[in-house]
PDB file of C-alpha atoms in Angstrom:
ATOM      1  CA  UNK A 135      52.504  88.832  81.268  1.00 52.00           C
ATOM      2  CA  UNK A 136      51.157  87.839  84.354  1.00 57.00           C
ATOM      3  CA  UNK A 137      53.281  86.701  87.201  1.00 57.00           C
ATOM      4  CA  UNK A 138      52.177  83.607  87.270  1.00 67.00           C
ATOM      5  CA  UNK A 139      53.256  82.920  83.682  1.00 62.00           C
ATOM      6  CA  UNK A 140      56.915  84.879  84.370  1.00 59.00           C
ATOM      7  CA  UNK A 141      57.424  82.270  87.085  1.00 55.00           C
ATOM      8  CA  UNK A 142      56.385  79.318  84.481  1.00 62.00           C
ATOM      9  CA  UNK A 143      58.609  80.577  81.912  1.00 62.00           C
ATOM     10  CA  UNK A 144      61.887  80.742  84.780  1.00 62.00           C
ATOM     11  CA  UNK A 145      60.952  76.709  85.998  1.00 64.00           C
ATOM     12  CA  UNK A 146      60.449  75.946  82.402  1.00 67.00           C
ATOM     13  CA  UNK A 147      63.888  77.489  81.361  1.00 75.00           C
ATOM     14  CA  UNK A 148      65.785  76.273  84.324  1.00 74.00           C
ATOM     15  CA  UNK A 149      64.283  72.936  83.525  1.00 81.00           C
ATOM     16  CA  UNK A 150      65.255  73.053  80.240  1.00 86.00           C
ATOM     17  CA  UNK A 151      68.947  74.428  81.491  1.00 86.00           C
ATOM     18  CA  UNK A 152      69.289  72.013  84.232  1.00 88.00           C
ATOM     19  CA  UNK A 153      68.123  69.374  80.824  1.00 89.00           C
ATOM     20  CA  UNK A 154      71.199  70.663  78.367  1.00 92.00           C
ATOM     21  CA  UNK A 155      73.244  70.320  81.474  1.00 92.00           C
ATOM     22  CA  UNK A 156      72.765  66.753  82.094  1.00 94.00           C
ATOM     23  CA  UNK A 157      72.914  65.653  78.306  1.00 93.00           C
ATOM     24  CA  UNK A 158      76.111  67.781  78.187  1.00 94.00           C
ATOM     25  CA  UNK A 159      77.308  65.699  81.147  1.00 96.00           C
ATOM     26  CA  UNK A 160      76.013  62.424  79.794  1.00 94.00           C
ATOM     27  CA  UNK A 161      77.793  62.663  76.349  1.00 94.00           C
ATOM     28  CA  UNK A 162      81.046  64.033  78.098  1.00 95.00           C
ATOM     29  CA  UNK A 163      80.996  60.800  79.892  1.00 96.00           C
ATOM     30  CA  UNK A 164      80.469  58.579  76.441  1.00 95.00           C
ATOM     31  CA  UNK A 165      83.742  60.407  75.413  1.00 95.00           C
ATOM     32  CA  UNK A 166      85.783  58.889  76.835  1.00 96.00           C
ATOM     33  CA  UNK A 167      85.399  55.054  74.955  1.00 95.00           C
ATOM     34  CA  UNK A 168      86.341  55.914  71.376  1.00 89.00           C
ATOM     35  CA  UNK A 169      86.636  53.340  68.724  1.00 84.00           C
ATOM     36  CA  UNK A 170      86.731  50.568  71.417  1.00 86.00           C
ATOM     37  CA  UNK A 171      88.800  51.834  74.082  1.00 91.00           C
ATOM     38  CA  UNK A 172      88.593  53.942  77.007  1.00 95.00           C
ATOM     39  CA  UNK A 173      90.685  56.966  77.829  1.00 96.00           C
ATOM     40  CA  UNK A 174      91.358  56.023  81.466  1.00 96.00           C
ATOM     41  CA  UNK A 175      93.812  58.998  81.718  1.00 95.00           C
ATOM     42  CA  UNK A 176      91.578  61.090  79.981  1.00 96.00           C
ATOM     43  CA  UNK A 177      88.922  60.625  82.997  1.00 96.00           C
ATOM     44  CA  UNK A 178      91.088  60.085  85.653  1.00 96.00           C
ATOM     45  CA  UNK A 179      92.334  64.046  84.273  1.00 96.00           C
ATOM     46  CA  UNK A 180      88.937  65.146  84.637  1.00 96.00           C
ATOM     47  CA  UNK A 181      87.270  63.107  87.552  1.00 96.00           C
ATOM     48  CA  UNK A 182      87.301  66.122  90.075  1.00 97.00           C
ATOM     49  CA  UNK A 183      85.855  68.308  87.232  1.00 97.00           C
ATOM     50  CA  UNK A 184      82.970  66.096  86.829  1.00 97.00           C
ATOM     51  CA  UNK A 185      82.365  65.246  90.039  1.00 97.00           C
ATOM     52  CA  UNK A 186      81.510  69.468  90.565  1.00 97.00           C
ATOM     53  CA  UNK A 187      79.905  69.669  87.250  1.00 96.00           C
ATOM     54  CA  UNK A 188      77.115  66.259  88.768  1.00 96.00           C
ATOM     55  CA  UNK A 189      77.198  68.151  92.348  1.00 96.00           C
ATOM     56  CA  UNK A 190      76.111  71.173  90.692  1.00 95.00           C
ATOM     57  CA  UNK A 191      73.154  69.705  88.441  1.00 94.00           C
ATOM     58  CA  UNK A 192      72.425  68.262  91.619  1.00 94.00           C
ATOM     59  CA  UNK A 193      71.958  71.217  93.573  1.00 93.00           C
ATOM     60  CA  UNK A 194      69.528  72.731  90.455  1.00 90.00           C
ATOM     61  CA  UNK A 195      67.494  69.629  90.636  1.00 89.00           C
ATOM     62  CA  UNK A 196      66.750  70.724  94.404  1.00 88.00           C
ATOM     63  CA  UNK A 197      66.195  73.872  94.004  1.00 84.00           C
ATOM     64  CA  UNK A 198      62.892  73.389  91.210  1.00 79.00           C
ATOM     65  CA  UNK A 199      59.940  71.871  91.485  1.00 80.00           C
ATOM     66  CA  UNK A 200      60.343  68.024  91.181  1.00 80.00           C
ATOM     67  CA  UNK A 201      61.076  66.567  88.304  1.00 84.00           C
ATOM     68  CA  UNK A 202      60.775  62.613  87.930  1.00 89.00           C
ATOM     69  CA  UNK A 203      62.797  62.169  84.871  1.00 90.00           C
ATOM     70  CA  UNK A 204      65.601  64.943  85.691  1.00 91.00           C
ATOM     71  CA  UNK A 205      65.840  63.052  88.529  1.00 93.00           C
ATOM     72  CA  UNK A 206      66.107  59.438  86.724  1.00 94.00           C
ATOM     73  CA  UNK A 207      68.813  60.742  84.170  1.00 94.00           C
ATOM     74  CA  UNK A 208      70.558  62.401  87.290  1.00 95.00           C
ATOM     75  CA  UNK A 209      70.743  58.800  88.856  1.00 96.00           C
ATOM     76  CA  UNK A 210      71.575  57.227  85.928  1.00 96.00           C
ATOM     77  CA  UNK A 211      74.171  59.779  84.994  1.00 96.00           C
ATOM     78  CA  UNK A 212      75.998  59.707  88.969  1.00 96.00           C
ATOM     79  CA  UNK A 213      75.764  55.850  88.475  1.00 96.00           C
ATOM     80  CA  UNK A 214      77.458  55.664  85.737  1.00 96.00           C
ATOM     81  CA  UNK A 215      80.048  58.398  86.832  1.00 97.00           C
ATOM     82  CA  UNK A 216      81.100  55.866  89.901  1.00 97.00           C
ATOM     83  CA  UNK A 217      81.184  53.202  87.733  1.00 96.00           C
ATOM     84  CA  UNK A 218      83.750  54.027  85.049  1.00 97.00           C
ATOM     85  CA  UNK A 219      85.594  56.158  88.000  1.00 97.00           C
ATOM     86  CA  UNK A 220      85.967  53.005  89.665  1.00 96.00           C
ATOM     87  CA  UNK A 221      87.269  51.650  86.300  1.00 96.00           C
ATOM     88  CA  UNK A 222      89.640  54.104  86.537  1.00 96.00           C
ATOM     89  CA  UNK A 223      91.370  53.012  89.787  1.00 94.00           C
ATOM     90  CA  UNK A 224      91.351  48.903  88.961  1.00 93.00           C
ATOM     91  CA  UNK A 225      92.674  49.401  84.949  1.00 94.00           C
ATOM     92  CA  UNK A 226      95.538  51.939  86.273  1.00 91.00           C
ATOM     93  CA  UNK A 227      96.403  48.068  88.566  1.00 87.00           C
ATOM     94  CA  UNK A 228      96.041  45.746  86.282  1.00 85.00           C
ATOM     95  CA  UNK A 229      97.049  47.682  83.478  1.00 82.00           C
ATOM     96  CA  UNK A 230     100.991  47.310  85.462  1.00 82.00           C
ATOM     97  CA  UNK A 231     100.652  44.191  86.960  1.00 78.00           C
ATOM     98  CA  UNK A 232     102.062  40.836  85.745  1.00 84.00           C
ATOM     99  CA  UNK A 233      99.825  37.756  87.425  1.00 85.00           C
ATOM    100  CA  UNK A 234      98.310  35.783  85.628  1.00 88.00           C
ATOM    101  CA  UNK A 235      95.006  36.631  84.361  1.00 90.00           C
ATOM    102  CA  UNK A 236      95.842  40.693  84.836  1.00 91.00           C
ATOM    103  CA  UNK A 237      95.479  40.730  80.737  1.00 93.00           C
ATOM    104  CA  UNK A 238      92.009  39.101  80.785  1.00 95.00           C
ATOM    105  CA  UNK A 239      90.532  41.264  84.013  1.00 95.00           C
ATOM    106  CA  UNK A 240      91.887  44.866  81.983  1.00 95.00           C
ATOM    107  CA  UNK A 241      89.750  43.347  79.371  1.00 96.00           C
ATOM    108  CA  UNK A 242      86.513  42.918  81.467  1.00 97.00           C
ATOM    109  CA  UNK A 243      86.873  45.637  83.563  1.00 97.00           C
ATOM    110  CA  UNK A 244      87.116  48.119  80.154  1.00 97.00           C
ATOM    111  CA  UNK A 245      84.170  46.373  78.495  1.00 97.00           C
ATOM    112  CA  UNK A 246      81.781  47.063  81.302  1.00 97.00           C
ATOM    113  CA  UNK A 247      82.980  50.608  80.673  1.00 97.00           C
ATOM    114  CA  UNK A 248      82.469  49.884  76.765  1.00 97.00           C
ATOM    115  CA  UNK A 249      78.988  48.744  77.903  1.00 97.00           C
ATOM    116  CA  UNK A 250      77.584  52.142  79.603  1.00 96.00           C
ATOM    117  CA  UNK A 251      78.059  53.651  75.975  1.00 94.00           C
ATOM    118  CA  UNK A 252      75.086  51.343  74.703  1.00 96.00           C
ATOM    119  CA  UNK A 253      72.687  53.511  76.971  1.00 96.00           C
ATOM    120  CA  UNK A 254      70.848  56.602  77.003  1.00 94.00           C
ATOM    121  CA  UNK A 255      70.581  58.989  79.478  1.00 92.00           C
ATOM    122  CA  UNK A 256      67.305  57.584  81.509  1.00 92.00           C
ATOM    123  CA  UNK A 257      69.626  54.297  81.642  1.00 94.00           C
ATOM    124  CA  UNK A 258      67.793  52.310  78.354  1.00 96.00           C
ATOM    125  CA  UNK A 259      69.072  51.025  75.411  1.00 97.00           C
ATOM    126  CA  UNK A 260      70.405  53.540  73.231  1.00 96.00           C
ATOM    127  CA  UNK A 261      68.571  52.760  69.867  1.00 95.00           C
ATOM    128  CA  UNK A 262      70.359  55.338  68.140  1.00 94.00           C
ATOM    129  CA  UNK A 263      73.124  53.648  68.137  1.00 93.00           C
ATOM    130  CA  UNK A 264      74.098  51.483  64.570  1.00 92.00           C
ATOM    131  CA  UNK A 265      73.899  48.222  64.487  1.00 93.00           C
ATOM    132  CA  UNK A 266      73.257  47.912  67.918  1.00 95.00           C
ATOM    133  CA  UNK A 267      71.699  44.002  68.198  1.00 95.00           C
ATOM    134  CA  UNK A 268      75.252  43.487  66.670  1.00 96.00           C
ATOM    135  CA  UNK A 269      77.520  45.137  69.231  1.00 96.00           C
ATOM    136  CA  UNK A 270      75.024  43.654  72.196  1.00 97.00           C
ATOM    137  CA  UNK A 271      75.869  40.477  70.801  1.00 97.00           C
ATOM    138  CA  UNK A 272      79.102  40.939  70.230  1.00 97.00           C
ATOM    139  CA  UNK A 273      79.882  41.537  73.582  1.00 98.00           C
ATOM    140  CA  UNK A 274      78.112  38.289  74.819  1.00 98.00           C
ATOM    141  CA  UNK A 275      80.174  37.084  73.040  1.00 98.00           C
ATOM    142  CA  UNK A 276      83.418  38.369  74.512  1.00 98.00           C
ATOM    143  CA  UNK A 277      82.177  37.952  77.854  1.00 98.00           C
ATOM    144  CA  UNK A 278      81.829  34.073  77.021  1.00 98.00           C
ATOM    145  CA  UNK A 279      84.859  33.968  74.884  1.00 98.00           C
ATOM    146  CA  UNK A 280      86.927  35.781  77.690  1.00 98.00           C
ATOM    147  CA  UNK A 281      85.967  33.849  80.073  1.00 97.00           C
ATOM    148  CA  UNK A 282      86.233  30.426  79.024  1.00 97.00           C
ATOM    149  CA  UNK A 283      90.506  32.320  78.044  1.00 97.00           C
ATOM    150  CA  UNK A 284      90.503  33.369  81.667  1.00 97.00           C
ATOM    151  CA  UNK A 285      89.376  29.683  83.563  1.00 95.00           C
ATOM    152  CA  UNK A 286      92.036  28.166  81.225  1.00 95.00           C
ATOM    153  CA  UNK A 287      95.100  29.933  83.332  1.00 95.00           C
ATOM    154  CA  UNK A 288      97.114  28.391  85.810  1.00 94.00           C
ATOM    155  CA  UNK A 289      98.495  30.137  88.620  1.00 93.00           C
ATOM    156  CA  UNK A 290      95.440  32.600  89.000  1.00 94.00           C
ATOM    157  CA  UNK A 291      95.253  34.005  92.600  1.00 93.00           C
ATOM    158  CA  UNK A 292      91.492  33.503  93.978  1.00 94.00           C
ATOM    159  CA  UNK A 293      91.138  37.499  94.978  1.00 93.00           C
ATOM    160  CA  UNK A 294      91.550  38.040  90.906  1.00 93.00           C
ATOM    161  CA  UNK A 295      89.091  34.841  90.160  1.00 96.00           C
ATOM    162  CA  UNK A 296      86.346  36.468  92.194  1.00 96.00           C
ATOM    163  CA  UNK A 297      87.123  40.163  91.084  1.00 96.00           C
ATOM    164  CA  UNK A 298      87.192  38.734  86.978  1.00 97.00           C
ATOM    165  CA  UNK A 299      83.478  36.533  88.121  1.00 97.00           C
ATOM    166  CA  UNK A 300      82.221  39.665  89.611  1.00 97.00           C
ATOM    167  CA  UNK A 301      83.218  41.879  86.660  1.00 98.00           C
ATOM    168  CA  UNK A 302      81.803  39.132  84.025  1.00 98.00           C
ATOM    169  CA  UNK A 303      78.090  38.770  85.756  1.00 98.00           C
ATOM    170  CA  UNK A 304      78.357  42.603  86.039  1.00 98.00           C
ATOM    171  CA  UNK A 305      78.949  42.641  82.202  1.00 98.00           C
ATOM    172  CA  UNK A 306      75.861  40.106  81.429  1.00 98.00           C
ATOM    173  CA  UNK A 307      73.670  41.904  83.528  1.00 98.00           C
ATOM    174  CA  UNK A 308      74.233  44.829  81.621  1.00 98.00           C
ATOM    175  CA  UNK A 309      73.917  42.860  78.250  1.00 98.00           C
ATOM    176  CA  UNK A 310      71.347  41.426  78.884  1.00 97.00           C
ATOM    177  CA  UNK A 311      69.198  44.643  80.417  1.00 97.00           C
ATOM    178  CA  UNK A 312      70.123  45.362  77.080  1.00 98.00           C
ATOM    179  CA  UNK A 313      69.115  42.871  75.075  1.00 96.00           C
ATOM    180  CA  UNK A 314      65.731  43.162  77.095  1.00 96.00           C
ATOM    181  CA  UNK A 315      65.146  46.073  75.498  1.00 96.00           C
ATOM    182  CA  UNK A 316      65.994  45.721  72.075  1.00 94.00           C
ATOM    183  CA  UNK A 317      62.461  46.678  69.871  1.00 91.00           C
ATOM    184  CA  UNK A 318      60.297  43.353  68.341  1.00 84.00           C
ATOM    185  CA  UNK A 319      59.872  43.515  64.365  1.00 81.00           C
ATOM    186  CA  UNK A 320      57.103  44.535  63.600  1.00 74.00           C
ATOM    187  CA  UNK A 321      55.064  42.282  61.359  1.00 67.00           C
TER     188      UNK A 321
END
């Protein structure tokens, strides 16, 4: 074998390393919602390990030859790391406080988490995932349904207003990136 090849073979099996390494990352990350709920302790417990684990795959990435989808899941996969992190700091609040509306905000704030589960690694719908038209719609749903629950209160203070507004167009942006993407019948 030439030496040329050798140093194909080492990029393509640090590729394909640096590749297991993100997916292993990516579904460690989707563990934490199960059956409907996220374990915020669960990630809060882990947050420094994971934060090492993406600085590492980050260093790989820079140290082979470019790779324009390693690169997308990367992004996708830190993205998603800050936002259920953040998650992490605003449901440990409201999940103790008693204004009004704190009930409705938990409930937002965890189904944005809820909502990174619906995608893939390169950030697109994950379509193998069952009955996933359902679930998209089903959280439309919520959003709306929420919502309208949420307006209804008295006594809301306006820093939780605009933090619940922000969280709900967060949540139909995502659905509706979402929905964008889910296949045509075919005819």
């Amino acid at each position: 074998m030439s030496g040329t090849e050798e140093d194909e073979d080492l990029v393509h099996n640090y590729t394909l390393n640096t590749q297991h390494k993100l997916d292993e990352f990516f579904q460690r990350l989707k563990s934490f919602v199960y059956m409907g709920t996220f374990d915020v302790n669960g990630l809060e417990f882990q947050t420094q390990d994971l934060h090492e684990k993406l600085t590492s795959i980050r260093q790989d990435l820079e140290m082979m030859p470019s790779s324009p989808l390693l690169l997308e899941q990367l992004n996708f996969a830190h993205i998603m790391f800050s936002g259920m992190s953040d998650a992490v700091i605003m449901l440990q609040h409201f999940n103790t406080c008693e204004l009004p509306g704190h009930g409705w905000l938990y409930k937002i704030i965890e189904l944005n988490v809820r909502l990174w589960t619906m995608f893939d690694s390169y950030g697109n719908l994950d379509l193998d995932i069952s009955c996933y038209v359902a679930r998209i719609l089903e959280f439309l749903r919520d959003v709306h349904v929420w919502g309208r629950q949420f307006r209804m209160l008295k006594d809301v203070t306006e820093d939780m207003t605009a933090l619940y507004e922000s969280q709900s167009t967060e949540a139909v942006k995502k659905i509706f990136e979402l929905g964008s993407q889910i296949p045509l019948p075919h005819k």
